[in-house]
mmCIF file of C-alpha atoms and ligand atoms in Angstrom:
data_model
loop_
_atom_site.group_PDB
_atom_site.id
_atom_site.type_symbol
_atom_site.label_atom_id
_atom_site.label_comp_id
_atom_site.label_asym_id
_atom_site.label_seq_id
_atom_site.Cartn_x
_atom_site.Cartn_y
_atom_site.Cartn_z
ATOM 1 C CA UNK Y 1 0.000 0.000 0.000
ATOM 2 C CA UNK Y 2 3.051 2.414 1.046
ATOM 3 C CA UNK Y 3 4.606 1.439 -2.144
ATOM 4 C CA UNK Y 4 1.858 2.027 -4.362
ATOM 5 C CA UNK Y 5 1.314 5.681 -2.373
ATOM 6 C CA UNK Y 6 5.079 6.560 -3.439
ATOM 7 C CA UNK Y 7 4.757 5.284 -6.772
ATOM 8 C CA UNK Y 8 1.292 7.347 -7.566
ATOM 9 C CA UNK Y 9 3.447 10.682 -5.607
ATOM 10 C CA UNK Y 10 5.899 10.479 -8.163
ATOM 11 C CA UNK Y 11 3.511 9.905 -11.048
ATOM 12 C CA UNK Y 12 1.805 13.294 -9.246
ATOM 13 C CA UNK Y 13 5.426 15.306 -9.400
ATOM 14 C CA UNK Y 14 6.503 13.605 -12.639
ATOM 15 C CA UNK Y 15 2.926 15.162 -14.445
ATOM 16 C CA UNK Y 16 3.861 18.204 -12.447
ATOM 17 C CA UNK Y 17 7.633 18.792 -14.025
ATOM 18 C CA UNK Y 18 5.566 18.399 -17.803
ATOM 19 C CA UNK Y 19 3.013 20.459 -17.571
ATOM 20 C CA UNK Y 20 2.966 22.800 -20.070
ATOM 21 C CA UNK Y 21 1.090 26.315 -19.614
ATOM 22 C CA UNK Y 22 -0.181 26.305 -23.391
ATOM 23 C CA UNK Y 23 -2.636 23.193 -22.322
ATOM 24 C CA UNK Y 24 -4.253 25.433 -20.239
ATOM 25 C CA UNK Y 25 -6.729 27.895 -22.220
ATOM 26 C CA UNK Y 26 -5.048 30.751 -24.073
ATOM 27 C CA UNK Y 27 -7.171 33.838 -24.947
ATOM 28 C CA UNK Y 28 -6.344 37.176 -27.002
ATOM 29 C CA UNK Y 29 -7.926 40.211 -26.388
ATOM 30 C CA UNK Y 30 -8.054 43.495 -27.938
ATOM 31 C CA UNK Y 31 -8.931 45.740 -25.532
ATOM 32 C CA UNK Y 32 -10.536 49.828 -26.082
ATOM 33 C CA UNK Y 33 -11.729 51.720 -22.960
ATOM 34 C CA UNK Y 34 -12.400 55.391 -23.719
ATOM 35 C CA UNK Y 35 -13.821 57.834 -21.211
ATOM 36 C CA UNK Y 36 -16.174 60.076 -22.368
ATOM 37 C CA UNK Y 37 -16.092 63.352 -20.314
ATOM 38 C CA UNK Y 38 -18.257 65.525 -21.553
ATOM 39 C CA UNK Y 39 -19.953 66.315 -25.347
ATOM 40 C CA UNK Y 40 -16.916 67.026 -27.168
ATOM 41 C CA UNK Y 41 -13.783 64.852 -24.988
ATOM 42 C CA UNK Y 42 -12.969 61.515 -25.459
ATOM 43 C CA UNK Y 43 -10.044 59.986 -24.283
ATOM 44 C CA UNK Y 44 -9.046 56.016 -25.481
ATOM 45 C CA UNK Y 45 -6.704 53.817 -24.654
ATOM 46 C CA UNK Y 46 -5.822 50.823 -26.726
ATOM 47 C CA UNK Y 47 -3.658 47.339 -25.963
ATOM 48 C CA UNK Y 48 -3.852 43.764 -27.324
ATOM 49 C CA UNK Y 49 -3.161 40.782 -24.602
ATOM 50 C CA UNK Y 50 -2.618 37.490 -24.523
ATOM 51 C CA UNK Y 51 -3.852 36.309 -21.493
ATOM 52 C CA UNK Y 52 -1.941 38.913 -19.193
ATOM 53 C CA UNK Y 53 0.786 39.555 -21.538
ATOM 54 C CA UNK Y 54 0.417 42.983 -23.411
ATOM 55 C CA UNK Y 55 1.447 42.454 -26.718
ATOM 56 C CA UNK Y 56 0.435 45.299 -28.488
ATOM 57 C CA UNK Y 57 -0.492 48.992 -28.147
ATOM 58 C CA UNK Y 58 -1.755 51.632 -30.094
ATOM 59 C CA UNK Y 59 -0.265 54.964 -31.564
ATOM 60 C CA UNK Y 60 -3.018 57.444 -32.272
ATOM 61 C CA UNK Y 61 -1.037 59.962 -33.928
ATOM 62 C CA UNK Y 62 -0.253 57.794 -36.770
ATOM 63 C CA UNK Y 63 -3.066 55.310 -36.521
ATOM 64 C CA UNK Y 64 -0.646 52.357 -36.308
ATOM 65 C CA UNK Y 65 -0.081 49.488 -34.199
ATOM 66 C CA UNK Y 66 2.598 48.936 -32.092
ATOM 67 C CA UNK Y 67 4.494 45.681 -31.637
ATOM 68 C CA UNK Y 68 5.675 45.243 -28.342
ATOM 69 C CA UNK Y 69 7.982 41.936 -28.638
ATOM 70 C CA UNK Y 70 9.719 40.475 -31.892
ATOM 71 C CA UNK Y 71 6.884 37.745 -31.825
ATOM 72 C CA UNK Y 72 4.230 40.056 -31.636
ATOM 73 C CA UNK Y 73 3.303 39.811 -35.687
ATOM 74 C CA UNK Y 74 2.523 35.634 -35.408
ATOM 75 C CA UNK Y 75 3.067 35.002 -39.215
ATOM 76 C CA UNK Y 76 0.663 37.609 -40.270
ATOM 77 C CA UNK Y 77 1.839 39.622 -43.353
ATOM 78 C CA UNK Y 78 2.409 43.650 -43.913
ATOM 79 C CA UNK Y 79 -0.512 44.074 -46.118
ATOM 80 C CA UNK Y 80 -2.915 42.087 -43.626
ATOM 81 C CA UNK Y 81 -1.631 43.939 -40.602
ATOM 82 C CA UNK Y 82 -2.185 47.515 -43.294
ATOM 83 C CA UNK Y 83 -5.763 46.192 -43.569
ATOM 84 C CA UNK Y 84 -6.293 46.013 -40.003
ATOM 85 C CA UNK Y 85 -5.094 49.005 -39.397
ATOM 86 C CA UNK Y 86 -7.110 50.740 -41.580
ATOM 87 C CA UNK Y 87 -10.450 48.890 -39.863
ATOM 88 C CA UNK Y 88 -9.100 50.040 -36.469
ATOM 89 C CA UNK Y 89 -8.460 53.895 -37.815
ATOM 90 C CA UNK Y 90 -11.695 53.392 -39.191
ATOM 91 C CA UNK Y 91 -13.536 52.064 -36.124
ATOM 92 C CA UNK Y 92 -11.559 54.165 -33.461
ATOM 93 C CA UNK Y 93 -13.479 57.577 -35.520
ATOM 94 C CA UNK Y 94 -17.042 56.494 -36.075
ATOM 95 C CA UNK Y 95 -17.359 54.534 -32.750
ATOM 96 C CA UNK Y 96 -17.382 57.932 -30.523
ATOM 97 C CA UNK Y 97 -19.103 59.839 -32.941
ATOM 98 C CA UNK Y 98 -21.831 57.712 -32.756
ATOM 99 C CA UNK Y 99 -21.929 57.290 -28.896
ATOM 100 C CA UNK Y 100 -21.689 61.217 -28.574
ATOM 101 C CA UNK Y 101 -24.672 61.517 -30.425
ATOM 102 C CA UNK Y 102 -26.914 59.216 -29.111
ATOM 103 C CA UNK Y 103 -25.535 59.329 -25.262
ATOM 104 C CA UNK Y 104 -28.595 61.672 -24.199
ATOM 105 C CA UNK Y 105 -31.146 58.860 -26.446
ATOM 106 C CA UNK Y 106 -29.082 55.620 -24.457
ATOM 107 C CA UNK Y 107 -29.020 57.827 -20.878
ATOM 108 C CA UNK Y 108 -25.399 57.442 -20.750
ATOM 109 C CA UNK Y 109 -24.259 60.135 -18.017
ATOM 110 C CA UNK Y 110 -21.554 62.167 -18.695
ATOM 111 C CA UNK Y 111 -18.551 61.158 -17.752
ATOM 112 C CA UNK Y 112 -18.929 57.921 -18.244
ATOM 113 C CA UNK Y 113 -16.432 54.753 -19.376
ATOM 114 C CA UNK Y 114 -17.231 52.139 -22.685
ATOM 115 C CA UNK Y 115 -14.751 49.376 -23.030
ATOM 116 C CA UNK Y 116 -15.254 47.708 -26.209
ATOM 117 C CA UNK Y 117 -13.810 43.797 -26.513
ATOM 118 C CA UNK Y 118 -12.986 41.774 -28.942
ATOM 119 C CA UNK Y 119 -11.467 38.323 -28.255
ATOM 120 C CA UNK Y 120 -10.993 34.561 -28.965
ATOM 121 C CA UNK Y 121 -9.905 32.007 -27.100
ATOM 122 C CA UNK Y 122 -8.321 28.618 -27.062
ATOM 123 C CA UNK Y 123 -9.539 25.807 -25.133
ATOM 124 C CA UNK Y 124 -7.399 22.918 -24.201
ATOM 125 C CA UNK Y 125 -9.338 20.771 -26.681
ATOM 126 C CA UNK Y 126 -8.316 22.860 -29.747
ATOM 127 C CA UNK Y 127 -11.811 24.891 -30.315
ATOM 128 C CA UNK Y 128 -11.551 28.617 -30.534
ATOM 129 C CA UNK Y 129 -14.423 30.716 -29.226
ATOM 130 C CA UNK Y 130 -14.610 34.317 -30.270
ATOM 131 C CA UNK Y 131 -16.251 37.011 -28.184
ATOM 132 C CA UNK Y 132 -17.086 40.858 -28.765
ATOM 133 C CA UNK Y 133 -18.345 42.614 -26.548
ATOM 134 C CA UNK Y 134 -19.154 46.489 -25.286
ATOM 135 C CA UNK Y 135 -19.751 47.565 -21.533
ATOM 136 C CA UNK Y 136 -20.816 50.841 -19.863
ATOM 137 C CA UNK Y 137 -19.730 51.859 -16.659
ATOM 138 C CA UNK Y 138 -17.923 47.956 -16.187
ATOM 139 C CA UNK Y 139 -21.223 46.198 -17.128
ATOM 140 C CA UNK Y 140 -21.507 44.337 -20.138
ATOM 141 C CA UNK Y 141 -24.072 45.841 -22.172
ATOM 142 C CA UNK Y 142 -24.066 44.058 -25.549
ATOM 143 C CA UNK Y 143 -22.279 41.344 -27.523
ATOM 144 C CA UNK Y 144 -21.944 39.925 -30.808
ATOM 145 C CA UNK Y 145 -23.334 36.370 -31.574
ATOM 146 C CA UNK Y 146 -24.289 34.717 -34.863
ATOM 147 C CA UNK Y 147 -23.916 37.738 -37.013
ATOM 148 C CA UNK Y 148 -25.401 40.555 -35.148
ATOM 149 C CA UNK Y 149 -25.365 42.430 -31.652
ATOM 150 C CA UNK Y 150 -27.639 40.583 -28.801
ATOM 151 C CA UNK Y 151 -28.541 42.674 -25.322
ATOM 152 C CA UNK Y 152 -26.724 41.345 -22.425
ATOM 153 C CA UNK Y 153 -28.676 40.123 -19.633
ATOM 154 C CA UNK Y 154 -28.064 42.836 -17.407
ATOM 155 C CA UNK Y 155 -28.440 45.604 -20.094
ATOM 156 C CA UNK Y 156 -32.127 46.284 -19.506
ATOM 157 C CA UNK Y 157 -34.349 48.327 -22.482
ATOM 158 C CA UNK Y 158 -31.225 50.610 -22.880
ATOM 159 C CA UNK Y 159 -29.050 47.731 -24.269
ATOM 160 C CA UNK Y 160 -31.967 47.096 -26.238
ATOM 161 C CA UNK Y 161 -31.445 50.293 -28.016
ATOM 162 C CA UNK Y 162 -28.054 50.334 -28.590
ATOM 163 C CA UNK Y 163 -28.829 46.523 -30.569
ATOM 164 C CA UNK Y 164 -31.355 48.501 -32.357
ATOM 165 C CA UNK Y 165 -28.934 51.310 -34.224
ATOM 166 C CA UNK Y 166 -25.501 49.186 -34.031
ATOM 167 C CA UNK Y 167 -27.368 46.318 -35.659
ATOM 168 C CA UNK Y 168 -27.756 48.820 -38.930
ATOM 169 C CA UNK Y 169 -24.043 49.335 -39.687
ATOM 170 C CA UNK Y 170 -23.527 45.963 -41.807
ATOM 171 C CA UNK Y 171 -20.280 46.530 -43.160
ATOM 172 C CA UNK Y 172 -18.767 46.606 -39.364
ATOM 173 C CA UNK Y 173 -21.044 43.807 -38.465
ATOM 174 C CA UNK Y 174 -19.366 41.302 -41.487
ATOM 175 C CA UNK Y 175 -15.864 42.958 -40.106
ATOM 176 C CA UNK Y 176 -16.485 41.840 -36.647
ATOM 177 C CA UNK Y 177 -17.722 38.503 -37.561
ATOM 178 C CA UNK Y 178 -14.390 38.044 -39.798
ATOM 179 C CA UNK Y 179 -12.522 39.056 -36.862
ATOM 180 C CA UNK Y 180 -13.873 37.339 -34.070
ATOM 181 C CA UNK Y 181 -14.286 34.355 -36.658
ATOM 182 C CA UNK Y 182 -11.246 33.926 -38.621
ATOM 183 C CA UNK Y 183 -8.529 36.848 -38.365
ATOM 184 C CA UNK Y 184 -8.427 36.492 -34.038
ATOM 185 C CA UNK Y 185 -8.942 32.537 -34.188
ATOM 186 C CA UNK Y 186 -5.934 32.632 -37.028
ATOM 187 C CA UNK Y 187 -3.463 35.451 -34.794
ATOM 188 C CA UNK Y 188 -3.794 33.614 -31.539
ATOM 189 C CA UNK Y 189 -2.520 30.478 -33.244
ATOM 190 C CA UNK Y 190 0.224 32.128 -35.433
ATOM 191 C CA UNK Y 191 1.193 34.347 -32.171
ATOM 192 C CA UNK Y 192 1.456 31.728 -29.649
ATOM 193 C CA UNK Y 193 3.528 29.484 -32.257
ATOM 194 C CA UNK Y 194 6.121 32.457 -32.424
ATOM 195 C CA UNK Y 195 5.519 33.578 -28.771
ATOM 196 C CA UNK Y 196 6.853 29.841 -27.731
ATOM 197 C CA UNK Y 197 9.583 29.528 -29.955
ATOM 198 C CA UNK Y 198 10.533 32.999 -28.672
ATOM 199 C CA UNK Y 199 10.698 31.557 -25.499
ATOM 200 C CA UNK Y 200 12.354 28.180 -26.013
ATOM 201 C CA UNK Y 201 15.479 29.743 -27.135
ATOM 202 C CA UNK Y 202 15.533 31.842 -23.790
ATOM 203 C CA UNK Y 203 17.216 29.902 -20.643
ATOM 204 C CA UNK Y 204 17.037 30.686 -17.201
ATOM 205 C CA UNK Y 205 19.304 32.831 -15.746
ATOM 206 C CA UNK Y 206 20.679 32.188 -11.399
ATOM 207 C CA UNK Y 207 22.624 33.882 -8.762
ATOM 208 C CA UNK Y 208 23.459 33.649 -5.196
ATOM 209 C CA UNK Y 209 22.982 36.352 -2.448
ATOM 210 C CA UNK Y 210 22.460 36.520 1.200
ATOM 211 C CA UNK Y 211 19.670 38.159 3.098
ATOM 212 C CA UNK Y 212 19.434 39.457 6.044
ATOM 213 C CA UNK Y 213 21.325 37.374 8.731
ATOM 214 C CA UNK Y 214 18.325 35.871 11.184
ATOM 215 C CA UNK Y 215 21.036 35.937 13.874
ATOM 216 C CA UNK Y 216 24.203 36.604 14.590
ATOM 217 C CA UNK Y 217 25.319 33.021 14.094
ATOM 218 C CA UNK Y 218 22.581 32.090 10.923
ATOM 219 C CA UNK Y 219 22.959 33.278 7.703
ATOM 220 C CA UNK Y 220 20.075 33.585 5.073
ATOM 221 C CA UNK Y 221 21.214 31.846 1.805
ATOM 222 C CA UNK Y 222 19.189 33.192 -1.513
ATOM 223 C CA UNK Y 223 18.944 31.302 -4.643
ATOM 224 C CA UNK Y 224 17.098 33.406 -7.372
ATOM 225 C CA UNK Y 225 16.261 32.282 -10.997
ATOM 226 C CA UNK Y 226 15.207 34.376 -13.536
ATOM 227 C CA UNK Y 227 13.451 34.207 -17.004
ATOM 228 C CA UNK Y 228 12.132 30.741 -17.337
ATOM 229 C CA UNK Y 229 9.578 29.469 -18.892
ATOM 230 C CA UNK Y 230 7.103 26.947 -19.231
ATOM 231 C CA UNK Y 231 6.510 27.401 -15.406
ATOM 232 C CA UNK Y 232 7.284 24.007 -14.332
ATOM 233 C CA UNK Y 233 10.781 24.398 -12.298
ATOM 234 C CA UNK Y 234 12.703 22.546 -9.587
ATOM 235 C CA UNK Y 235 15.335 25.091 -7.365
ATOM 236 C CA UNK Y 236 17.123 22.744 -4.257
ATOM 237 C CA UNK Y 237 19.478 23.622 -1.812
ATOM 238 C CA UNK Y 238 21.836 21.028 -1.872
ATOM 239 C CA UNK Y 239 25.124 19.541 -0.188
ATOM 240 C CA UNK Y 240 26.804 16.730 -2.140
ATOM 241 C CA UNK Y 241 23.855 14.632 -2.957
ATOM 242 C CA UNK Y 242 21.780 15.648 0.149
ATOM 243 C CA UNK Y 243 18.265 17.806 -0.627
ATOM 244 C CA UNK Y 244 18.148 20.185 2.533
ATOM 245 C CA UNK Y 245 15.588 20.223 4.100
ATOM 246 C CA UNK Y 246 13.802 23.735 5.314
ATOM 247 C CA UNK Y 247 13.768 25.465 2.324
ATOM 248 C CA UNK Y 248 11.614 28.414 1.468
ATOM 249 C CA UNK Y 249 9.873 29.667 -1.767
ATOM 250 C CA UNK Y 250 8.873 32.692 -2.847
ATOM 251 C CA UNK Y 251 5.920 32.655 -4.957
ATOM 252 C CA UNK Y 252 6.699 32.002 -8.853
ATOM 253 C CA UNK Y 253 6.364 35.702 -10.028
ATOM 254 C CA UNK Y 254 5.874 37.257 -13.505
ATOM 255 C CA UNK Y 255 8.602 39.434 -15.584
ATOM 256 C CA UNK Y 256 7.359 41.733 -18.065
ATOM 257 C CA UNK Y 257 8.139 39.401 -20.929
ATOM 258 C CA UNK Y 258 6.474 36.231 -19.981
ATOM 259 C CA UNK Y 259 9.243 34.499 -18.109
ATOM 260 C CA UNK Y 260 9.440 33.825 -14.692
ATOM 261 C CA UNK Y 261 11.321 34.826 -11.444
ATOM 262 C CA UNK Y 262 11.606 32.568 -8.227
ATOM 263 C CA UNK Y 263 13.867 33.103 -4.711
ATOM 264 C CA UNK Y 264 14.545 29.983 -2.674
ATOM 265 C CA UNK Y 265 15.841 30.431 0.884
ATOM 266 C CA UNK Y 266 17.847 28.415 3.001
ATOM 267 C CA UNK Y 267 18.637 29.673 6.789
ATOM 268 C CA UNK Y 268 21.774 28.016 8.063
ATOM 269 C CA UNK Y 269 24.547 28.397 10.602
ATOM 270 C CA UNK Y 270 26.694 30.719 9.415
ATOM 271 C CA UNK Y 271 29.474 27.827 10.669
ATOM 272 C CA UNK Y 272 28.125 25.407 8.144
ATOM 273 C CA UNK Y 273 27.737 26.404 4.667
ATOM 274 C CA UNK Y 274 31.161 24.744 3.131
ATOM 275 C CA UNK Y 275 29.564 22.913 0.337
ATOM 276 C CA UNK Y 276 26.451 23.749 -0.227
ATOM 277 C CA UNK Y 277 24.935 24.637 -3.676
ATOM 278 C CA UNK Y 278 21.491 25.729 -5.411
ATOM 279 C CA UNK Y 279 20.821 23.321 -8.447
ATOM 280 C CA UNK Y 280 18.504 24.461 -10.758
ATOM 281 C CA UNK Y 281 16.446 22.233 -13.067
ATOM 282 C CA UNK Y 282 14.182 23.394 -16.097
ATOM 283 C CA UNK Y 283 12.608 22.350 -19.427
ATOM 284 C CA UNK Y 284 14.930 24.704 -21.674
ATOM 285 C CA UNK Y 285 18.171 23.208 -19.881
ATOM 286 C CA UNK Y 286 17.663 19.811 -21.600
ATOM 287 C CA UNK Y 287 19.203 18.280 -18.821
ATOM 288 C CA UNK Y 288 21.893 20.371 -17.755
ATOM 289 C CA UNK Y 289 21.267 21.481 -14.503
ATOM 290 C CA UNK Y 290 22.063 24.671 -13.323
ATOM 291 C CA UNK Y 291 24.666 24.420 -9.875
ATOM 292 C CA UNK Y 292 25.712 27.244 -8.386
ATOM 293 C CA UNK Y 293 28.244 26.662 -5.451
ATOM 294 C CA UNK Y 294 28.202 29.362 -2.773
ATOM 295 C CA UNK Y 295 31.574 30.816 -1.705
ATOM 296 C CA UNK Y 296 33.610 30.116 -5.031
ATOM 297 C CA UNK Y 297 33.223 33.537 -6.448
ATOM 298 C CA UNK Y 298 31.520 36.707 -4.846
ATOM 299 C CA UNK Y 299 27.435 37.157 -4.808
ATOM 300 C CA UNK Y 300 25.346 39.090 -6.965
ATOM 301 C CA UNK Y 301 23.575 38.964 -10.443
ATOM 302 C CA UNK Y 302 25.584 36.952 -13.059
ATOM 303 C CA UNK Y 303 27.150 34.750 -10.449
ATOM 304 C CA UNK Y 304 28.619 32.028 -13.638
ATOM 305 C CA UNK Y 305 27.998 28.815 -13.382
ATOM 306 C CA UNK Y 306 29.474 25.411 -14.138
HETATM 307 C C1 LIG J 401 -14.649 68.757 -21.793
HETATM 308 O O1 LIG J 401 -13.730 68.178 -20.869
HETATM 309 C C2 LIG J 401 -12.386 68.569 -21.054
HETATM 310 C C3 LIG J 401 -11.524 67.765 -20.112
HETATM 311 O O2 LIG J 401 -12.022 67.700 -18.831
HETATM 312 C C4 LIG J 401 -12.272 70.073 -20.829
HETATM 313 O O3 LIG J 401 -10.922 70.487 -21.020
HETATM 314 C C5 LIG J 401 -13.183 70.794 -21.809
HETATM 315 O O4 LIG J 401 -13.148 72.174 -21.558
HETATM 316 C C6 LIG J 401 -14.609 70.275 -21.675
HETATM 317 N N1 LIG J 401 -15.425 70.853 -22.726
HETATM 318 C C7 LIG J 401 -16.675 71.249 -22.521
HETATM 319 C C8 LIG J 401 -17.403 71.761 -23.715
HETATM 320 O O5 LIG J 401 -17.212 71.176 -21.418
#
């Protein structure tokens, strides 16, 4: 029975060391939120995520988009990403001109906030949903389905209305749908393809430092990794072949690229810390483990390892 307990543990921590964040669901969003102040002042702001990576922005002075990492264009060509463009300039005009002029009809109160949404998403099984949606004031007010603009549950008679006159502009409605349908469905793949391969030549990067001493005879022993990715990642204090025990973990937290930062602590007598080294393991290091041996060369960032 004991046995069978270890054997299903290490099945549990073997599945753990695989996982891979991409079988998880992956969404892209483009994201507009605009506060309206007053008739004549509109301010936007525009960005493109996916999941809670930004990966694009906007420039309004020249109506372009901008392209936060080298991966940020999936495979899409110059003239497709033109063509969008030109929808967006398009959109990003005629979308407060018409909510100026029918705030007073829809009772929006000035100042008020729209965020407009357009998405898709990719679930673990392979389908890809699309969503678009607008809100006022944080509440979802309408959203696209099967060709045209439905109320929202919670958008009353007003959301009604706004269905009513949005439903009439059929050129943007066939846009949408070819977003939400094919161009978003067709990015997220392309981007996520060159997003990982982005990521697969980057390896993890480790150094030693101490912390503050817990005592005048312990020491505080930090191991920090930086920019890995998939998650998955095993950091040990170690002497010889000995694990220590008593370790500490920071929580795994994000850097602005997508890779990830951890800190593992180790409090020891400051008389006993002749051979003891952080190994790191990963994914990306195909099996060549990180060691880094404390004492050999002075702590900081870029402590080299063997
Ligand atoms: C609209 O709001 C902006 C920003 O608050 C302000 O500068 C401008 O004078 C206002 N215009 C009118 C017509 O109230």
């Amino acid at each position: 029975m004991l046995l069978l307990q270890i054997l299903l543990l290490a099945v549990l921590l073997a599945g753990g060391d695989n996982e891979d964040a991409f079988q998880e669901e992956v969404s892209f969003k483009i994201i507009r939120s605009s506060s309206f102040y007053n008739h004549s002042w509109v301010k936007s702001r525009n960005s493109a995520w996916l999941d809670d990576l930004q990966t694009h922005g906007w420039d309004s002075n020249s109506g372009r988009i901008i392209f936060l990492h080298p991966w940020s264009k999936g495979n899409f060509s110059k003239e497709e990403i033109k063509e969008l463009e030109k929808f967006f300039r398009a959109f990003f005009i005629t979308m407060p001109q018409i909510i100026h002029r029918y705030a007073s009809q829809w009772k929006f109160k000035y100042p008020f906030e729209i965020q407009i949404t357009m998405s898709c998403e990719l679930h673990p099984g392979g389908a890809i949903v699309g969503f678009n949606g607008l809100a006022y004031q944080g509440s979802e007010l309408i959203h696209f389905q099967n060709n045209s603009w439905l109320p929202s549950p919670k958008g009353g008679t007003r959301a009604q209305d706004v269905c009513r006159l949005v439903n009439q502009y059929h050129v943007t409605k066939k846009m949408v749908e070819r977003i939400i349908s094919d161009t978003c469905p067709r990015f997220l793949l392309s981007v996520l393809d060159a997003w990982k391969a982005d990521l697969q030549r980057v390896k993890p990067e480790a150094w030693l430092s101490t912390g503050p001493n817990p005592s005048p005879h312990r020491q505080m022993l930090v191991c920090h990794v930086s920019g890995f990715h998939p998650k998955p990642i095993r950091v040990q204090w170690m002497r010889g072949e000995q694990v220590q025990q008593g370790t500490q973990q920071s929580g795994i937290l994000p850097n602005a690229d997508g890779t990830w930062y951890l800190q593992v602590f180790l409090e020891v007598e400051a008389t006993e810390t002749s051979g003891l080294y952080c190994r790191v393991r990963h994914s990306s290091l195909g099996g060549q483990d990180i060691l880094l041996y404390l004492g050999k060369k002075k702590l900081g960032p870029h402590w080299e390892w063997e």
